[in-house]
Amino acid sequence: MPLKWNYILPAGSDLQHTTFSIIDEGSSNDIGFALPGSDTATIFNNYQARFNISTSEKATLIINRATEREETTFQCKLTTSSNLWRYRGRVKLTGKS
């Protein structure tokens, strides 16, 4: 199940990396990150079985198998040469596919 964040950076912004996190009761736990132009993403050990990060599309976190545990808030954090942007989205499962 892909979670996609669409964004347009301001002119002159240089994307340095994209980090995905789980937001749980106000704390943030990083899942992994991707560097622009890289063919691989880094997924931290405790999340390798549950998630993947697409390097072929902008800001896409992939949930390998969605369960009730994934009914939470996810964050996409964009780090540029001049700013830090955070966008959050909540996942709500509505049935089996």
C-alpha positions as protocol buffer text, in pm:
chain_id: "A"
residue {
  index: 1
  type: MET
  ca { x: 0 y: 0 z: 0 }
}
residue {
  index: 2
  type: PRO
  ca { x: 178 y: 317 z: -115 }
}
residue {
  index: 3
  type: LEU
  ca { x: 146 y: 642 z: 80 }
}
residue {
  index: 4
  type: LYS
  ca { x: 234 y: 931 z: -151 }
}
residue {
  index: 5
  type: TRP
  ca { x: 307 y: 1290 z: -60 }
}
residue {
  index: 6
  type: ASN
  ca { x: 279 y: 1541 z: -344 }
}
residue {
  index: 7
  type: TYR
  ca { x: 470 y: 1864 z: -309 }
}
residue {
  index: 8
  type: ILE
  ca { x: 634 y: 2142 z: -507 }
}
residue {
  index: 9
  type: LEU
  ca { x: 945 y: 2295 z: -359 }
}
residue {
  index: 10
  type: PRO
  ca { x: 999 y: 2669 z: -393 }
}
residue {
  index: 11
  type: ALA
  ca { x: 1234 y: 2784 z: -668 }
}
residue {
  index: 12
  type: GLY
  ca { x: 1596 y: 2755 z: -563 }
}
residue {
  index: 13
  type: SER
  ca { x: 1528 y: 2483 z: -301 }
}
residue {
  index: 14
  type: ASP
  ca { x: 1771 y: 2193 z: -315 }
}
residue {
  index: 15
  type: LEU
  ca { x: 1627 y: 1868 z: -174 }
}
residue {
  index: 16
  type: GLN
  ca { x: 1889 y: 1697 z: 43 }
}
residue {
  index: 17
  type: HIS
  ca { x: 1688 y: 1401 z: 175 }
}
residue {
  index: 18
  type: THR
  ca { x: 1339 y: 1271 z: 250 }
}
residue {
  index: 19
  type: THR
  ca { x: 1270 y: 1101 z: 584 }
}
residue {
  index: 20
  type: PHE
  ca { x: 961 y: 899 z: 675 }
}
residue {
  index: 21
  type: SER
  ca { x: 846 y: 857 z: 1035 }
}
residue {
  index: 22
  type: ILE
  ca { x: 567 y: 718 z: 1250 }
}
residue {
  index: 23
  type: ILE
  ca { x: 412 y: 971 z: 1487 }
}
residue {
  index: 24
  type: ASP
  ca { x: 293 y: 802 z: 1806 }
}
residue {
  index: 25
  type: GLU
  ca { x: 160 y: 998 z: 2103 }
}
residue {
  index: 26
  type: GLY
  ca { x: 363 y: 1305 z: 2010 }
}
residue {
  index: 27
  type: SER
  ca { x: 693 y: 1126 z: 1954 }
}
residue {
  index: 28
  type: SER
  ca { x: 849 y: 1057 z: 1616 }
}
residue {
  index: 29
  type: ASN
  ca { x: 1015 y: 727 z: 1519 }
}
residue {
  index: 30
  type: ASP
  ca { x: 1207 y: 737 z: 1191 }
}
residue {
  index: 31
  type: ILE
  ca { x: 1135 y: 451 z: 949 }
}
residue {
  index: 32
  type: GLY
  ca { x: 1404 y: 542 z: 696 }
}
residue {
  index: 33
  type: PHE
  ca { x: 1516 y: 793 z: 437 }
}
residue {
  index: 34
  type: ALA
  ca { x: 1600 y: 843 z: 71 }
}
residue {
  index: 35
  type: LEU
  ca { x: 1857 y: 1067 z: -94 }
}
residue {
  index: 36
  type: PRO
  ca { x: 1767 y: 1236 z: -424 }
}
residue {
  index: 37
  type: GLY
  ca { x: 1919 y: 1061 z: -724 }
}
residue {
  index: 38
  type: SER
  ca { x: 1997 y: 743 z: -528 }
}
residue {
  index: 39
  type: ASP
  ca { x: 1871 y: 402 z: -645 }
}
residue {
  index: 40
  type: THR
  ca { x: 1838 y: 273 z: -289 }
}
residue {
  index: 41
  type: ALA
  ca { x: 1674 y: 391 z: 31 }
}
residue {
  index: 42
  type: THR
  ca { x: 1779 y: 324 z: 389 }
}
residue {
  index: 43
  type: ILE
  ca { x: 1519 y: 148 z: 605 }
}
residue {
  index: 44
  type: PHE
  ca { x: 1613 y: 113 z: 970 }
}
residue {
  index: 45
  type: ASN
  ca { x: 1639 y: -248 z: 1096 }
}
residue {
  index: 46
  type: ASN
  ca { x: 1325 y: -263 z: 1306 }
}
residue {
  index: 47
  type: TYR
  ca { x: 1114 y: -149 z: 1007 }
}
residue {
  index: 48
  type: GLN
  ca { x: 1264 y: -350 z: 716 }
}
residue {
  index: 49
  type: ALA
  ca { x: 991 y: -617 z: 716 }
}
residue {
  index: 50
  type: ARG
  ca { x: 703 y: -366 z: 730 }
}
residue {
  index: 51
  type: PHE
  ca { x: 807 y: -83 z: 496 }
}
residue {
  index: 52
  type: ASN
  ca { x: 989 y: 17 z: 181 }
}
residue {
  index: 53
  type: ILE
  ca { x: 1064 y: 356 z: 27 }
}
residue {
  index: 54
  type: SER
  ca { x: 1026 y: 415 z: -344 }
}
residue {
  index: 55
  type: THR
  ca { x: 1322 y: 588 z: -505 }
}
residue {
  index: 56
  type: SER
  ca { x: 1150 y: 612 z: -843 }
}
residue {
  index: 57
  type: GLU
  ca { x: 873 y: 844 z: -726 }
}
residue {
  index: 58
  type: LYS
  ca { x: 862 y: 1154 z: -509 }
}
residue {
  index: 59
  type: ALA
  ca { x: 805 y: 1093 z: -139 }
}
residue {
  index: 60
  type: THR
  ca { x: 645 y: 748 z: -142 }
}
residue {
  index: 61
  type: LEU
  ca { x: 641 y: 522 z: 162 }
}
residue {
  index: 62
  type: ILE
  ca { x: 523 y: 167 z: 94 }
}
residue {
  index: 63
  type: ILE
  ca { x: 352 y: -41 z: 363 }
}
residue {
  index: 64
  type: ASN
  ca { x: 433 y: -402 z: 273 }
}
residue {
  index: 65
  type: ARG
  ca { x: 136 y: -554 z: 455 }
}
residue {
  index: 66
  type: ALA
  ca { x: -113 y: -319 z: 615 }
}
residue {
  index: 67
  type: THR
  ca { x: -246 y: -434 z: 951 }
}
residue {
  index: 68
  type: GLU
  ca { x: -418 y: -258 z: 1242 }
}
residue {
  index: 69
  type: ARG
  ca { x: -69 y: -158 z: 1360 }
}
residue {
  index: 70
  type: GLU
  ca { x: -48 y: 76 z: 1057 }
}
residue {
  index: 71
  type: GLU
  ca { x: -357 y: 273 z: 1163 }
}
residue {
  index: 72
  type: THR
  ca { x: -144 y: 563 z: 1277 }
}
residue {
  index: 73
  type: THR
  ca { x: -3 y: 896 z: 1166 }
}
residue {
  index: 74
  type: PHE
  ca { x: 287 y: 896 z: 922 }
}
residue {
  index: 75
  type: GLN
  ca { x: 515 y: 1188 z: 849 }
}
residue {
  index: 76
  type: CYS
  ca { x: 715 y: 1283 z: 542 }
}
residue {
  index: 77
  type: LYS
  ca { x: 998 y: 1523 z: 624 }
}
residue {
  index: 78
  type: LEU
  ca { x: 1176 y: 1705 z: 343 }
}
residue {
  index: 79
  type: THR
  ca { x: 1513 y: 1856 z: 422 }
}
residue {
  index: 80
  type: THR
  ca { x: 1630 y: 2121 z: 176 }
}
residue {
  index: 81
  type: SER
  ca { x: 1931 y: 2349 z: 170 }
}
residue {
  index: 82
  type: SER
  ca { x: 1726 y: 2622 z: 339 }
}
residue {
  index: 83
  type: ASN
  ca { x: 1419 y: 2467 z: 510 }
}
residue {
  index: 84
  type: LEU
  ca { x: 1267 y: 2167 z: 680 }
}
residue {
  index: 85
  type: TRP
  ca { x: 915 y: 2073 z: 567 }
}
residue {
  index: 86
  type: ARG
  ca { x: 692 y: 1826 z: 756 }
}
residue {
  index: 87
  type: TYR
  ca { x: 372 y: 1679 z: 618 }
}
residue {
  index: 88
  type: ARG
  ca { x: 156 y: 1432 z: 810 }
}
residue {
  index: 89
  type: GLY
  ca { x: -114 y: 1190 z: 708 }
}
residue {
  index: 90
  type: ARG
  ca { x: -325 y: 946 z: 907 }
}
residue {
  index: 91
  type: VAL
  ca { x: -392 y: 593 z: 781 }
}
residue {
  index: 92
  type: LYS
  ca { x: -734 y: 441 z: 848 }
}
residue {
  index: 93
  type: LEU
  ca { x: -799 y: 85 z: 728 }
}
residue {
  index: 94
  type: THR
  ca { x: -1151 y: 35 z: 596 }
}
residue {
  index: 95
  type: GLY
  ca { x: -1154 y: -331 z: 489 }
}
residue {
  index: 96
  type: LYS
  ca { x: -964 y: -616 z: 329 }
}
residue {
  index: 97
  type: SER
  ca { x: -852 y: -609 z: -32 }
}
